[in-house]
């Protein structure tokens, strides 16, 4: 009679240098192999891809504030938004409604690097960042030297932290809402609720000036600010073939020049290594690529119409899919484009080779977990998205007050 005993053979992914072994790791997948299974079949089984896993690495699901050096998984957060990895391999994020910038160390501990917890304001320039007052930091990025830059929505500014000295200053903006300053010093310019920022491969900084319907550019060598894309919303064209970006049909704007076309809620940007810009339009409910050479818009995803239900168009053509207020965008090393489709409570991926859109996390319903497989895990209005070098996805699941980590199949 055959021996029916079974053995579990665990396959554990190799630790990447960009992911600390101290951060929480997803549980290994187990393959149960009968004792008499031929070696060739065992070999095949052990090379099967792991199932994608999602887990909470920071936050408890309850909004609040926890002191420095608290284990991140036990720390309370209050609406985490933008997030990124630093040169020290710590994960930095905007703890937006606590009005601070925090980081999770490779050892899994949380600490504050800018702002005074739970106190909002605009103060502290030229002093230590931990003594400054911030007001709703939304997104943050590191430059090539390792210094940190972030936007504050309610203060209408871009601020800078010298990571060697820990001091903070204002790079751009006066602290008052408005629109002015193009072709002059960035510190004298006005923004109206800046939401997102990103460096291009040359090292210049771009800001989504959302209520001015523009993307602004700061030349980091001269500190001069200009408008890179967009125009006054009052100038928006009317009629067939001249819709706003994201208005139905969004594809009519293919090849439109970026400087002559108003943008409907430019919310988030990222760049590929060739300098092409990828843009998410919040009110426009669409994703565009800006060709670096021709400076023209090219429609990638979204019809321009908003969906209030689970995301339609999944596993179909991205241009025919309906988006729901996308508020974050991130490019993977393989060229895939990920978006936080905030109002549908999902993370979605556009494959630019096939032009197919898929959901990689979330069910389309608001919720908090369970933290099993990504497509079974409910999210609540995610605003933050970062793709690590090994493809690991970090999500600021804002109204669940958590940071999630998603490891995809090998």
Short mmCIF file of C-alpha atoms in Angstrom, two decimals:
data_model
loop_
_atom_site.label_atom_id
_atom_site.label_comp_id
_atom_site.label_asym_id
_atom_site.label_seq_id
_atom_site.Cartn_x
_atom_site.Cartn_y
_atom_site.Cartn_z
CA UNK A 1 0.00 0.00 0.00
CA UNK A 2 1.49 3.38 -0.96
CA UNK A 3 2.94 5.55 1.79
CA UNK A 4 0.56 8.52 2.14
CA UNK A 5 2.70 10.67 4.38
CA UNK A 6 3.21 14.22 3.05
CA UNK A 7 5.99 16.71 3.66
CA UNK A 8 5.90 20.50 3.47
CA UNK A 9 8.74 21.99 1.46
CA UNK A 10 8.90 25.75 2.02
CA UNK A 11 10.21 28.09 -0.64
CA UNK A 12 11.43 31.39 0.80
CA UNK A 13 12.34 34.27 -1.56
CA UNK A 14 15.91 35.53 -1.49
CA UNK A 15 16.20 38.72 0.57
CA UNK A 16 16.94 41.71 -1.65
CA UNK A 17 19.39 44.29 -0.32
CA UNK A 18 16.71 46.93 -0.65
CA UNK A 19 14.38 45.06 1.70
CA UNK A 20 15.56 44.66 5.24
CA UNK A 21 15.15 41.24 6.80
CA UNK A 22 13.93 43.09 9.90
CA UNK A 23 10.84 44.41 8.12
CA UNK A 24 7.85 42.07 8.31
CA UNK A 25 8.06 39.36 5.67
CA UNK A 26 5.13 37.55 4.05
CA UNK A 27 4.70 33.95 5.12
CA UNK A 28 6.38 31.41 2.84
CA UNK A 29 4.27 29.35 0.49
CA UNK A 30 4.36 25.59 1.16
CA UNK A 31 4.19 22.85 -1.39
CA UNK A 32 3.03 19.42 -0.11
CA UNK A 33 4.80 16.67 -1.99
CA UNK A 34 4.04 12.95 -1.62
CA UNK A 35 7.07 10.90 -0.61
CA UNK A 36 7.22 8.89 -3.83
CA UNK A 37 6.85 11.83 -6.21
CA UNK A 38 9.55 11.63 -8.95
CA UNK A 39 12.45 14.05 -8.55
CA UNK A 40 11.62 15.81 -11.85
CA UNK A 41 8.13 16.67 -10.62
CA UNK A 42 9.52 17.86 -7.27
CA UNK A 43 11.90 20.13 -9.15
CA UNK A 44 9.02 21.61 -11.15
CA UNK A 45 6.91 22.14 -8.02
CA UNK A 46 9.71 23.95 -6.24
CA UNK A 47 10.05 26.40 -9.14
CA UNK A 48 6.37 27.33 -9.20
CA UNK A 49 5.75 31.05 -8.54
CA UNK A 50 4.77 32.10 -5.05
CA UNK A 51 1.30 33.48 -4.56
CA UNK A 52 1.21 37.26 -4.17
CA UNK A 53 1.03 38.35 -0.53
CA UNK A 54 -0.07 41.57 1.14
CA UNK A 55 0.52 42.58 4.74
CA UNK A 56 0.33 45.58 7.03
CA UNK A 57 3.80 46.79 8.05
CA UNK A 58 2.76 49.98 9.87
CA UNK A 59 -0.37 51.15 11.62
CA UNK A 60 -3.03 49.42 13.67
CA UNK A 61 -6.13 50.45 11.73
CA UNK A 62 -6.92 53.15 14.32
CA UNK A 63 -5.91 56.74 13.65
CA UNK A 64 -3.63 58.40 16.16
CA UNK A 65 0.01 59.08 16.96
CA UNK A 66 2.58 56.80 18.60
CA UNK A 67 5.94 57.98 19.94
CA UNK A 68 9.29 57.45 18.27
CA UNK A 69 10.91 54.02 18.46
CA UNK A 70 7.55 52.26 18.59
CA UNK A 71 7.53 49.12 16.42
CA UNK A 72 5.87 50.29 13.20
CA UNK A 73 3.30 47.50 13.20
CA UNK A 74 2.10 48.69 16.62
CA UNK A 75 2.22 52.42 15.86
CA UNK A 76 -0.86 54.50 15.17
CA UNK A 77 -0.89 56.63 12.01
CA UNK A 78 -3.28 59.32 10.81
CA UNK A 79 -3.89 59.25 7.06
CA UNK A 80 -0.56 58.15 5.54
CA UNK A 81 -0.17 59.55 2.03
CA UNK A 82 3.01 59.67 -0.09
CA UNK A 83 5.87 57.28 0.65
CA UNK A 84 9.34 56.47 -0.69
CA UNK A 85 12.53 54.62 0.16
CA UNK A 86 15.54 56.67 1.31
CA UNK A 87 19.25 56.10 0.65
CA UNK A 88 19.42 54.46 4.08
CA UNK A 89 16.77 51.92 2.94
CA UNK A 90 14.30 53.27 5.49
CA UNK A 91 10.73 53.81 4.29
CA UNK A 92 9.73 57.49 4.57
CA UNK A 93 6.12 58.64 4.48
CA UNK A 94 3.80 61.60 4.99
CA UNK A 95 1.74 61.08 8.15
CA UNK A 96 -0.56 63.70 6.73
CA UNK A 97 -3.14 64.41 9.41
CA UNK A 98 -0.47 64.27 12.11
CA UNK A 99 1.34 66.98 10.07
CA UNK A 100 4.68 65.19 10.16
CA UNK A 101 7.16 63.21 8.05
CA UNK A 102 8.08 59.85 9.54
CA UNK A 103 10.26 56.89 8.64
CA UNK A 104 10.34 53.18 9.32
CA UNK A 105 13.90 52.05 9.95
CA UNK A 106 15.28 48.80 8.51
CA UNK A 107 14.85 47.44 12.06
CA UNK A 108 11.10 48.11 11.84
CA UNK A 109 10.94 51.08 14.25
CA UNK A 110 9.10 54.31 13.54
CA UNK A 111 10.50 57.81 14.07
CA UNK A 112 9.70 61.43 13.16
CA UNK A 113 12.08 63.39 10.96
CA UNK A 114 10.07 66.58 10.37
CA UNK A 115 7.21 68.41 12.00
CA UNK A 116 5.70 68.64 15.46
CA UNK A 117 3.27 65.74 15.96
CA UNK A 118 -0.44 66.69 15.78
CA UNK A 119 0.37 70.43 15.52
CA UNK A 120 -0.11 72.22 12.23
CA UNK A 121 1.32 75.50 11.02
CA UNK A 122 4.06 77.00 8.91
CA UNK A 123 7.19 77.72 10.89
CA UNK A 124 10.71 76.57 11.62
CA UNK A 125 12.68 77.34 8.47
CA UNK A 126 16.46 77.29 8.92
CA UNK A 127 16.10 75.30 12.14
CA UNK A 128 15.84 71.62 12.94
CA UNK A 129 13.13 69.90 10.92
CA UNK A 130 11.80 68.10 14.00
CA UNK A 131 10.98 71.47 15.58
CA UNK A 132 9.20 72.86 12.49
CA UNK A 133 5.46 73.15 11.92
CA UNK A 134 3.95 71.57 8.80
CA UNK A 135 0.44 71.57 7.39
CA UNK A 136 -0.68 68.44 5.56
CA UNK A 137 2.44 67.11 3.84
CA UNK A 138 1.24 65.10 0.85
CA UNK A 139 4.17 63.59 -1.03
CA UNK A 140 7.94 63.34 -0.68
CA UNK A 141 10.99 62.51 -2.81
CA UNK A 142 14.77 62.26 -2.43
CA UNK A 143 17.18 63.98 -4.80
CA UNK A 144 20.40 62.43 -6.07
CA UNK A 145 22.39 63.81 -3.12
CA UNK A 146 20.08 62.22 -0.55
CA UNK A 147 18.21 65.36 0.55
CA UNK A 148 14.44 65.17 1.03
CA UNK A 149 11.77 67.37 -0.59
CA UNK A 150 8.05 67.39 0.10
CA UNK A 151 4.90 69.36 -0.70
CA UNK A 152 2.55 70.79 1.92
CA UNK A 153 -0.94 71.12 0.50
CA UNK A 154 -2.36 73.67 2.93
CA UNK A 155 0.82 75.75 3.20
CA UNK A 156 1.14 75.86 -0.62
CA UNK A 157 4.90 75.24 -0.49
CA UNK A 158 7.68 72.83 -1.35
CA UNK A 159 10.08 72.30 1.56
CA UNK A 160 13.56 70.79 1.74
CA UNK A 161 15.41 68.91 4.48
CA UNK A 162 19.18 68.74 4.48
CA UNK A 163 19.55 65.15 5.61
CA UNK A 164 23.11 65.69 6.83
CA UNK A 165 22.26 68.57 9.19
CA UNK A 166 18.56 67.89 9.78
CA UNK A 167 17.64 71.49 8.94
CA UNK A 168 14.55 72.55 7.00
CA UNK A 169 13.89 75.40 4.57
CA UNK A 170 11.36 76.38 1.92
CA UNK A 171 12.42 75.75 -1.68
CA UNK A 172 9.34 77.14 -3.40
CA UNK A 173 6.16 79.00 -2.53
CA UNK A 174 5.27 81.96 -0.33
CA UNK A 175 2.85 80.16 1.96
CA UNK A 176 -0.14 81.87 0.34
CA UNK A 177 -2.36 80.36 -2.35
CA UNK A 178 -2.36 81.80 -5.84
CA UNK A 179 -0.61 81.65 -9.16
CA UNK A 180 2.43 83.75 -9.94
CA UNK A 181 6.18 83.67 -10.24
CA UNK A 182 6.87 81.90 -13.53
CA UNK A 183 10.36 82.61 -14.90
CA UNK A 184 11.47 83.93 -11.51
CA UNK A 185 12.86 82.53 -8.26
CA UNK A 186 10.86 79.52 -7.03
CA UNK A 187 10.76 80.89 -3.48
CA UNK A 188 8.72 83.88 -4.74
CA UNK A 189 6.22 81.76 -6.67
CA UNK A 190 2.69 80.93 -5.57
CA UNK A 191 0.99 77.54 -5.75
CA UNK A 192 -2.59 76.51 -5.08
CA UNK A 193 -2.63 73.27 -3.10
CA UNK A 194 0.37 71.39 -4.53
CA UNK A 195 -0.24 67.67 -4.27
CA UNK A 196 2.60 65.73 -5.85
CA UNK A 197 6.23 66.10 -6.92
CA UNK A 198 8.93 64.14 -8.69
CA UNK A 199 12.44 64.58 -10.08
CA UNK A 200 13.17 63.90 -13.72
CA UNK A 201 16.34 62.00 -14.71
CA UNK A 202 18.19 65.31 -15.13
CA UNK A 203 17.46 66.24 -11.50
CA UNK A 204 14.90 69.00 -12.05
CA UNK A 205 11.79 69.03 -9.85
CA UNK A 206 8.18 68.94 -11.08
CA UNK A 207 5.15 69.82 -8.95
CA UNK A 208 1.46 69.07 -9.52
CA UNK A 209 -0.10 72.48 -8.86
CA UNK A 210 -3.54 70.97 -8.83
CA UNK A 211 -5.90 73.92 -8.33
CA UNK A 212 -3.92 75.94 -10.87
CA UNK A 213 -4.40 73.03 -13.32
CA UNK A 214 -0.70 73.02 -14.11
CA UNK A 215 2.54 71.14 -13.63
CA UNK A 216 5.31 73.51 -12.54
CA UNK A 217 9.02 72.86 -13.07
CA UNK A 218 11.92 74.05 -10.93
CA UNK A 219 15.36 74.16 -12.52
CA UNK A 220 17.41 72.91 -9.58
CA UNK A 221 20.58 74.61 -10.82
CA UNK A 222 19.08 78.09 -11.05
CA UNK A 223 16.02 77.71 -8.73
CA UNK A 224 13.90 79.23 -11.52
CA UNK A 225 10.28 78.10 -11.80
CA UNK A 226 8.25 77.73 -15.00
CA UNK A 227 5.01 76.09 -16.12
CA UNK A 228 5.79 72.75 -17.75
CA UNK A 229 2.25 71.70 -18.65
CA UNK A 230 -1.32 72.94 -18.40
CA UNK A 231 -3.07 76.28 -18.56
CA UNK A 232 -5.70 78.34 -16.80
CA UNK A 233 -8.88 76.32 -16.27
CA UNK A 234 -10.93 79.25 -17.61
CA UNK A 235 -9.23 78.65 -20.96
CA UNK A 236 -10.47 75.07 -21.26
CA UNK A 237 -11.58 74.29 -24.81
CA UNK A 238 -15.10 73.22 -25.66
CA UNK A 239 -16.60 70.98 -28.31
CA UNK A 240 -15.82 67.65 -29.98
CA UNK A 241 -12.16 66.80 -30.20
CA UNK A 242 -11.12 69.51 -27.76
CA UNK A 243 -12.08 67.93 -24.44
CA UNK A 244 -10.07 68.45 -21.29
CA UNK A 245 -7.59 65.66 -20.56
CA UNK A 246 -9.66 62.92 -18.99
CA UNK A 247 -13.00 64.17 -20.33
CA UNK A 248 -14.80 61.60 -22.45
CA UNK A 249 -13.49 60.56 -24.87
CA UNK A 250 -10.09 61.06 -23.29
CA UNK A 251 -8.30 59.58 -26.30
CA UNK A 252 -9.15 62.66 -28.39
CA UNK A 253 -6.22 64.42 -26.74
CA UNK A 254 -3.57 62.14 -28.21
CA UNK A 255 -0.70 64.28 -29.55
CA UNK A 256 -2.04 67.47 -27.94
CA UNK A 257 0.77 69.86 -26.92
CA UNK A 258 1.25 69.96 -23.16
CA UNK A 259 1.64 73.75 -22.92
CA UNK A 260 -1.57 74.54 -24.78
CA UNK A 261 -3.85 72.01 -23.14
CA UNK A 262 -5.52 72.63 -19.75
CA UNK A 263 -5.27 69.75 -17.31
CA UNK A 264 -8.24 68.58 -15.27
CA UNK A 265 -6.83 67.97 -11.81
CA UNK A 266 -3.16 67.03 -12.34
CA UNK A 267 -2.72 64.93 -9.20
CA UNK A 268 0.37 62.71 -9.48
CA UNK A 269 3.44 62.28 -11.69
CA UNK A 270 6.36 59.96 -12.25
CA UNK A 271 9.15 59.70 -14.83
CA UNK A 272 10.73 56.84 -16.71
CA UNK A 273 14.50 56.68 -17.32
CA UNK A 274 14.07 58.33 -20.74
CA UNK A 275 12.48 61.41 -19.17
CA UNK A 276 8.90 60.69 -20.27
CA UNK A 277 6.37 61.93 -17.73
CA UNK A 278 3.40 59.85 -16.56
CA UNK A 279 0.47 61.86 -15.27
CA UNK A 280 -2.66 60.95 -13.30
CA UNK A 281 -5.60 63.33 -13.56
CA UNK A 282 -7.84 63.27 -10.50
CA UNK A 283 -10.96 64.97 -11.87
CA UNK A 284 -10.08 63.83 -15.38
CA UNK A 285 -10.09 60.15 -14.34
CA UNK A 286 -7.40 59.33 -16.87
CA UNK A 287 -3.69 58.52 -17.20
CA UNK A 288 -1.44 60.15 -19.79
CA UNK A 289 2.15 59.84 -20.93
CA UNK A 290 3.97 63.03 -21.89
CA UNK A 291 6.54 62.28 -24.59
CA UNK A 292 9.82 63.94 -23.60
CA UNK A 293 10.89 64.55 -27.20
CA UNK A 294 7.66 65.84 -28.72
CA UNK A 295 6.19 67.35 -25.53
CA UNK A 296 2.80 65.92 -26.40
CA UNK A 297 0.14 64.04 -24.45
CA UNK A 298 -0.62 60.38 -25.13
CA UNK A 299 -3.66 58.67 -23.63
CA UNK A 300 -2.86 55.49 -21.63
CA UNK A 301 -5.92 54.72 -19.51
CA UNK A 302 -9.37 55.86 -18.49
CA UNK A 303 -12.36 57.06 -20.45
CA UNK A 304 -12.63 60.27 -18.45
CA UNK A 305 -15.81 59.13 -16.77
CA UNK A 306 -15.74 58.28 -13.07
CA UNK A 307 -16.98 54.97 -11.73
CA UNK A 308 -18.51 54.78 -8.27
CA UNK A 309 -18.49 50.98 -8.19
CA UNK A 310 -15.86 48.27 -8.38
CA UNK A 311 -13.49 49.22 -11.20
CA UNK A 312 -14.98 48.42 -14.64
CA UNK A 313 -12.68 47.39 -17.46
CA UNK A 314 -10.47 45.07 -15.44
CA UNK A 315 -8.36 42.75 -17.62
CA UNK A 316 -9.38 44.72 -20.69
CA UNK A 317 -8.02 47.62 -22.76
CA UNK A 318 -6.76 50.34 -20.42
CA UNK A 319 -8.14 53.16 -22.56
CA UNK A 320 -11.65 51.71 -22.24
CA UNK A 321 -11.47 51.25 -18.48
CA UNK A 322 -13.19 53.55 -16.02
CA UNK A 323 -11.04 55.10 -13.28
CA UNK A 324 -12.17 56.66 -10.05
CA UNK A 325 -10.14 59.62 -8.88
CA UNK A 326 -6.58 58.29 -9.28
CA UNK A 327 -4.30 59.96 -6.73
CA UNK A 328 -0.92 58.22 -7.03
CA UNK A 329 1.19 56.84 -9.86
CA UNK A 330 4.43 54.84 -9.86
CA UNK A 331 6.50 53.11 -12.53
CA UNK A 332 8.11 49.73 -12.03
CA UNK A 333 11.51 48.86 -13.48
CA UNK A 334 9.86 46.73 -16.17
CA UNK A 335 7.83 49.72 -17.39
CA UNK A 336 4.48 48.74 -15.89
CA UNK A 337 2.47 51.69 -14.61
CA UNK A 338 0.75 51.38 -11.22
CA UNK A 339 -1.96 53.72 -9.95
CA UNK A 340 -3.83 54.17 -6.71
CA UNK A 341 -7.41 54.32 -8.00
CA UNK A 342 -8.44 55.96 -4.78
CA UNK A 343 -12.22 56.17 -4.94
CA UNK A 344 -12.55 52.56 -6.10
CA UNK A 345 -10.25 51.50 -3.21
CA UNK A 346 -7.90 49.59 -5.50
CA UNK A 347 -4.36 49.49 -6.86
CA UNK A 348 -4.32 48.91 -10.60
CA UNK A 349 -1.61 48.17 -13.15
CA UNK A 350 -1.30 49.18 -16.79
CA UNK A 351 0.91 47.02 -18.98
CA UNK A 352 2.15 49.44 -21.66
CA UNK A 353 3.12 46.57 -23.99
CA UNK A 354 -0.33 44.97 -24.08
CA UNK A 355 -2.31 48.08 -23.02
CA UNK A 356 -4.24 45.87 -20.59
CA UNK A 357 -5.27 47.12 -17.14
CA UNK A 358 -5.59 44.80 -14.15
CA UNK A 359 -6.33 45.15 -10.45
CA UNK A 360 -3.43 44.04 -8.25
CA UNK A 361 -4.91 44.87 -4.82
CA UNK A 362 -8.32 45.63 -3.39
CA UNK A 363 -11.82 44.32 -3.97
CA UNK A 364 -13.50 47.56 -5.00
CA UNK A 365 -15.14 47.79 -1.58
CA UNK A 366 -13.98 49.97 1.28
CA UNK A 367 -12.49 48.06 4.19
CA UNK A 368 -9.43 47.01 6.18
CA UNK A 369 -8.01 43.63 5.17
CA UNK A 370 -7.95 40.69 5.54
CA UNK A 371 -4.21 40.57 4.86
CA UNK A 372 -4.07 37.37 2.85
CA UNK A 373 -3.96 37.64 -0.92
CA UNK A 374 -4.06 41.16 -2.43
CA UNK A 375 -7.31 40.68 -4.35
CA UNK A 376 -9.10 39.62 -1.16
CA UNK A 377 -7.78 42.57 0.87
CA UNK A 378 -10.09 45.57 1.15
CA UNK A 379 -8.49 49.03 1.08
CA UNK A 380 -9.82 52.44 2.08
CA UNK A 381 -8.95 55.36 -0.19
CA UNK A 382 -5.25 54.65 -0.82
CA UNK A 383 -3.21 57.80 -1.67
CA UNK A 384 0.41 56.60 -1.51
CA UNK A 385 2.28 54.27 -3.85
CA UNK A 386 5.94 53.30 -4.16
CA UNK A 387 7.50 50.47 -6.20
CA UNK A 388 10.83 49.19 -4.90
CA UNK A 389 13.66 47.99 -7.14
CA UNK A 390 12.66 44.35 -6.66
CA UNK A 391 9.01 45.01 -7.54
CA UNK A 392 7.69 45.15 -3.97
CA UNK A 393 4.76 47.58 -3.76
CA UNK A 394 4.25 49.87 -0.76
CA UNK A 395 0.79 51.39 -0.30
CA UNK A 396 -0.31 54.29 1.85
CA UNK A 397 -3.79 52.97 2.66
CA UNK A 398 -4.84 56.33 3.94
CA UNK A 399 -8.18 55.94 5.68
CA UNK A 400 -7.28 52.53 7.06
CA UNK A 401 -4.33 54.36 8.67
CA UNK A 402 -1.90 51.69 7.52
CA UNK A 403 1.08 51.16 5.28
CA UNK A 404 0.83 47.92 3.34
CA UNK A 405 3.50 45.86 1.59
CA UNK A 406 2.60 43.75 -1.43
CA UNK A 407 5.00 41.15 -2.80
CA UNK A 408 4.02 39.89 -6.21
CA UNK A 409 4.52 36.43 -7.69
CA UNK A 410 8.07 35.53 -8.60
#
